[in-house]
Tab-separated table of C-alpha atoms and ligand atoms in Angstrom:
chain	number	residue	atom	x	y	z
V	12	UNK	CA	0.000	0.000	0.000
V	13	UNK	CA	1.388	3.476	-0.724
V	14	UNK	CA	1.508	6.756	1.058
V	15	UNK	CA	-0.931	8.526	-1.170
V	16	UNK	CA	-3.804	5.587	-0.041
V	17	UNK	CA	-4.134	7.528	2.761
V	18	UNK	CA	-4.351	10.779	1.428
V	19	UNK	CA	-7.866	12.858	1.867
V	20	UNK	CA	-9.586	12.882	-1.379
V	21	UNK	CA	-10.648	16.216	-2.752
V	22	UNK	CA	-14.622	17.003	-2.101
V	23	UNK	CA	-16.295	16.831	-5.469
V	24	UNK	CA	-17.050	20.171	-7.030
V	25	UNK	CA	-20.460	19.421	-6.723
V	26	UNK	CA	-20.527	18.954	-3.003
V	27	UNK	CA	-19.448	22.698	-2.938
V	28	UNK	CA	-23.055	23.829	-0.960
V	29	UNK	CA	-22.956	20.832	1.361
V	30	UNK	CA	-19.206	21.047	2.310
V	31	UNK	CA	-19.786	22.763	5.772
V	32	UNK	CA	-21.609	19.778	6.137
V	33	UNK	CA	-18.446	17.305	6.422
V	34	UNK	CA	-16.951	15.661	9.443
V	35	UNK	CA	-17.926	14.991	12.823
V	36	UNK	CA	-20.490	16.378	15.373
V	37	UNK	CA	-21.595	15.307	18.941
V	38	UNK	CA	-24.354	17.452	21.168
V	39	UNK	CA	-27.241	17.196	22.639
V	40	UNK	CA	-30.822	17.712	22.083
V	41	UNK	CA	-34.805	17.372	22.930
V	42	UNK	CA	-37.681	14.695	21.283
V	43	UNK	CA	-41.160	14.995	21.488
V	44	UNK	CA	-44.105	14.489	20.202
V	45	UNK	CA	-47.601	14.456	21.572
V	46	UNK	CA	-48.007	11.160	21.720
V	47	UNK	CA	-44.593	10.159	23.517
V	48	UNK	CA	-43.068	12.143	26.838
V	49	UNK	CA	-40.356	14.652	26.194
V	50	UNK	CA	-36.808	13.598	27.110
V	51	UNK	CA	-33.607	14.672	26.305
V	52	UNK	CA	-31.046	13.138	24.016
V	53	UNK	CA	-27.213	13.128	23.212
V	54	UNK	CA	-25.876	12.629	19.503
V	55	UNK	CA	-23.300	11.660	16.869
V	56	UNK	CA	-23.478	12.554	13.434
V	57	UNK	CA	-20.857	11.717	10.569
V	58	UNK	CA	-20.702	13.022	6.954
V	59	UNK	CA	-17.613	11.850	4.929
V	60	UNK	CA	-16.553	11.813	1.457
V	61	UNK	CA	-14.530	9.685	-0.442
V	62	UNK	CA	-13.869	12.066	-3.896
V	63	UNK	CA	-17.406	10.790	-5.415
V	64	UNK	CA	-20.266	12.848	-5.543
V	65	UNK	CA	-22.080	11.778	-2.077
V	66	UNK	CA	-21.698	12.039	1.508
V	67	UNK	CA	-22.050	9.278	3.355
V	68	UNK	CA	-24.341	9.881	6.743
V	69	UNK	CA	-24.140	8.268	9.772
V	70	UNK	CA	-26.534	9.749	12.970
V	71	UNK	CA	-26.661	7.764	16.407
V	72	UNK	CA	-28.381	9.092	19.198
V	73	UNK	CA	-29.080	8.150	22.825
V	74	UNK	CA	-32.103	9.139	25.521
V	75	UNK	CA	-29.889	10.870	28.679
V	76	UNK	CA	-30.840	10.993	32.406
V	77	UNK	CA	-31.171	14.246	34.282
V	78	UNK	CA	-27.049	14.286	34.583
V	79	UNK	CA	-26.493	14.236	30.881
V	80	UNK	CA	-25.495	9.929	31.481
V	81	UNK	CA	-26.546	7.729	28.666
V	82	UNK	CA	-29.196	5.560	29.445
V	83	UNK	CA	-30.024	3.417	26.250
V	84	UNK	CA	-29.661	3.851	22.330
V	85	UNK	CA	-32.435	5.479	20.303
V	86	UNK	CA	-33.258	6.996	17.019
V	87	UNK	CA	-30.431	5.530	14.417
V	88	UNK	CA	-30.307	6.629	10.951
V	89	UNK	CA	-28.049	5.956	7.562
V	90	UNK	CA	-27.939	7.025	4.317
V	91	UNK	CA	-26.563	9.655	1.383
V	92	UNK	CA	-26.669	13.401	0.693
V	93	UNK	CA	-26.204	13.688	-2.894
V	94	UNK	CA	-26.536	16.691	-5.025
V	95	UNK	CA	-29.869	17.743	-6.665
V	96	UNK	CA	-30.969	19.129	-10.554
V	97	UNK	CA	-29.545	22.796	-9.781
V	98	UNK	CA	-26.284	23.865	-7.992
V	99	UNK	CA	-28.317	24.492	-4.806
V	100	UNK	CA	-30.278	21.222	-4.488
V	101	UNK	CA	-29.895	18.457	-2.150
V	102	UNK	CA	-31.139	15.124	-2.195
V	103	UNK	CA	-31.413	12.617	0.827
V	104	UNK	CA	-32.038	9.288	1.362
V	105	UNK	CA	-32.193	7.736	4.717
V	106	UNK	CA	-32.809	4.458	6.041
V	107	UNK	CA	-34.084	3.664	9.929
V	108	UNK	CA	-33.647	0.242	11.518
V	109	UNK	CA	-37.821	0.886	12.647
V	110	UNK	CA	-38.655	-0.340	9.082
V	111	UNK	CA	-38.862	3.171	7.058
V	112	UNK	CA	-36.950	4.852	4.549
V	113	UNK	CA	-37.324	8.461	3.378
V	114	UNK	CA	-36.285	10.271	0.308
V	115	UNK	CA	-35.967	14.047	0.569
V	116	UNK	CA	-35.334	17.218	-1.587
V	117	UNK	CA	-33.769	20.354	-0.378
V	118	UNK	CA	-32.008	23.515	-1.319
V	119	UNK	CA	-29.114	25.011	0.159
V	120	UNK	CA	-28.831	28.750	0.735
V	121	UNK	CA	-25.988	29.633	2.403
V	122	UNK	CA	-25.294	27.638	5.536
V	123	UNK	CA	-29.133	26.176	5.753
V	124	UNK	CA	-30.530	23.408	4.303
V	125	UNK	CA	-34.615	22.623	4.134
V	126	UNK	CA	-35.697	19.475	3.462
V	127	UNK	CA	-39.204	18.019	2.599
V	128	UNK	CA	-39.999	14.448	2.480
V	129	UNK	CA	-41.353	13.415	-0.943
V	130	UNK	CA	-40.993	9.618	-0.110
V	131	UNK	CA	-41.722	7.381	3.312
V	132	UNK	CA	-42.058	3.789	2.514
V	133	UNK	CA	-41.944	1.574	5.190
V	134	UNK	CA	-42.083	-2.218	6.368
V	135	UNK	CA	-45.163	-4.010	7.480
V	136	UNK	CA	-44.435	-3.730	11.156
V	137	UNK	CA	-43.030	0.027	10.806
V	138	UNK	CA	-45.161	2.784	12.479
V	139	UNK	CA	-47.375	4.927	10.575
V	140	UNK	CA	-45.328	7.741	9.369
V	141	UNK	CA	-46.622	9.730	6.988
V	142	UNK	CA	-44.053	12.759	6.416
V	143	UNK	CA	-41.204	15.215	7.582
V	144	UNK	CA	-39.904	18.432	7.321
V	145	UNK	CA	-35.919	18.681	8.304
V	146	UNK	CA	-34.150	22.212	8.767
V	147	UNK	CA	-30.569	21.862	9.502
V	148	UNK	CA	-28.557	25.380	9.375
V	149	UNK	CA	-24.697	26.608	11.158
V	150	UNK	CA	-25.707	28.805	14.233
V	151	UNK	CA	-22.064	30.318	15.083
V	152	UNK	CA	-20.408	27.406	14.102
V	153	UNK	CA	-22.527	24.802	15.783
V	154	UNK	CA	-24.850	23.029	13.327
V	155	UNK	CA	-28.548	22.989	14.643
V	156	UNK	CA	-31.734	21.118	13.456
V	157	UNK	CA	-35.480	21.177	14.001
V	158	UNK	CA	-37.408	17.989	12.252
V	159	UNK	CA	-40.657	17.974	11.937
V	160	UNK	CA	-42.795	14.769	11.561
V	161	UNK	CA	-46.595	13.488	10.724
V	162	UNK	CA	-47.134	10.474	11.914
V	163	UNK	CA	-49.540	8.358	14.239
V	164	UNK	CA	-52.400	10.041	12.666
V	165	UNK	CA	-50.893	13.379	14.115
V	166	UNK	CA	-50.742	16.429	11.423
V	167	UNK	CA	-47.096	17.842	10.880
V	168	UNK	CA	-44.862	18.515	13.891
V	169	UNK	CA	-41.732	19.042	16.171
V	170	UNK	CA	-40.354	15.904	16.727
V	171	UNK	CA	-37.132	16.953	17.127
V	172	UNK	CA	-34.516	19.385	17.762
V	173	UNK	CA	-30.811	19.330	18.683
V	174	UNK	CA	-27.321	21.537	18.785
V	175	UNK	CA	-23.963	19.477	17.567
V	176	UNK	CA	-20.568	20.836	17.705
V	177	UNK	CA	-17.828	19.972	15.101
V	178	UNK	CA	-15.710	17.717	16.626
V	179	UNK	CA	-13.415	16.553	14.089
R	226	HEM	C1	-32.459	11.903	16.441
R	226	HEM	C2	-33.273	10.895	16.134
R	226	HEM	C3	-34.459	10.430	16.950
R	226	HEM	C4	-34.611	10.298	18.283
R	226	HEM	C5	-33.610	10.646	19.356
R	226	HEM	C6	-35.941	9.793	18.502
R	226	HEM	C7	-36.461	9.495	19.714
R	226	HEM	C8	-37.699	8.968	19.917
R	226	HEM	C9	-38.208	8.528	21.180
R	226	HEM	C10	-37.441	8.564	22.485
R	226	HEM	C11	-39.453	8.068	20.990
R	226	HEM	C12	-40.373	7.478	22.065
R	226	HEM	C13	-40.523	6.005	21.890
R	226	HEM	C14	-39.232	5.264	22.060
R	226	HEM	O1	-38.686	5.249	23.169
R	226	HEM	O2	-38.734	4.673	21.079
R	226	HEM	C15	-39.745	8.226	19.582
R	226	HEM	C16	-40.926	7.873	19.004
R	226	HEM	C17	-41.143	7.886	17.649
R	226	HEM	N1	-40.289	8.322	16.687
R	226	HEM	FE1	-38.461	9.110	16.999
R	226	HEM	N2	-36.566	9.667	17.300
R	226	HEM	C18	-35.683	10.035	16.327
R	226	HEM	C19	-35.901	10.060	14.993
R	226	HEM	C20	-37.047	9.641	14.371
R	226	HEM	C21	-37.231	9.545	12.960
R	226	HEM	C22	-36.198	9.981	11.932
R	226	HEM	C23	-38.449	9.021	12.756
R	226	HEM	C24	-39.112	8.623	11.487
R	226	HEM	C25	-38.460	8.147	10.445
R	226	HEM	C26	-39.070	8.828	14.030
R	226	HEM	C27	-40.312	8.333	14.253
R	226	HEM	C28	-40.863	8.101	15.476
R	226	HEM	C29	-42.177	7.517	15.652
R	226	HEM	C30	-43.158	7.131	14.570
R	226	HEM	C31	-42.359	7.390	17.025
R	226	HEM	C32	-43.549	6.749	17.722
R	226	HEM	C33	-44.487	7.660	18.370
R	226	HEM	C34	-45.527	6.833	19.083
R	226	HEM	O3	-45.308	5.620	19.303
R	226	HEM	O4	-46.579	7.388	19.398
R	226	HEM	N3	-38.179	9.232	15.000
R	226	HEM	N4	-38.676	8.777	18.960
């Protein structure tokens, strides 16, 4: 294996919008939804490149007690931020080990990105979600999000919200 294996590939040119996007984050944030109770929840997110036109997306969360200690895994989510028709457009596709898969569109202005599901399939034994609304923007350096979801015959609403710092 040579040196240059290890090199960092360039981000591809047409990652430009989503290239604040890239690297690690870890923070904290709040789930609700009127038919669950409100608790509090600490996260790790991961985009990454490797030169091709995608970022791979990686989110794990966990519910926290009172003292900010973990106390068991929740909401997990995969998938791919790819870019869209015009320079500004995003598209993203992610997959949930509770049976459902969504596929967004987005545009990018400046450091925020909105989001709007325009697909939610999901399993058999999934629960009935219907659709979401994601905003994800940089708030002094700190990327913040609000998601919104319709689901268990609920109309569209905060389900979540959180504040990550860049780690790496
Ligand atoms: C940061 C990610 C997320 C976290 C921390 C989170 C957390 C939670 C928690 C704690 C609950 C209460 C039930 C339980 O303990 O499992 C819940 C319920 C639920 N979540 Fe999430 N969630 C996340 C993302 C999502 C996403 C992306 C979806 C849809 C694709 C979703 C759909 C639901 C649904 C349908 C319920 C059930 C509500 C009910 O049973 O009445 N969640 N979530």
């Amino acid at each position: 294996m040579t040196a240059s294996s290890f090199s960092c590939p360039e981000l591809h040119p047409s990652l430009e919008h989503l290239a604040f996007l890239v690297g690690e984050w870890q923070g904290l944030g709040v789930v609700g939804y009127p038919t669950i109770t409100e608790a509090r929840y600490e996260q790790e997110v991961s985009f990454s490149h490797d030169g091709r036109p995608f970022l791979a997306y990686l989110s794990k969360t966990w519910l926290i007690d009172e003292d900010g200690a973990r106390i068991r895994p929740t909401g997990t989510e995969a998938g791919f931020w790819r870019p869209g028709k015009q320079p500004r457009d995003v598209e993203v596709m992610l997959c949930h080990p509770t049976g459902i898969v969504e596929i967004y569109v987005g545009e990018v202005v400046f450091h925020k990105i909105e989001l709007t599901s325009e697909v939610v399939a999901r399993t058999e034994t999934a629960k009935d979600v219907k659709g979401f609304h994601r905003l994800y923007g940089l708030v002094e350096g700190d990327l913040a999000y609000a998601i919104d979801m319709a689901a268990m015959g609920q109309p569209l609403q905060a389900h979540l919200s959180a504040r990550l710092t860049k780690i790496r």
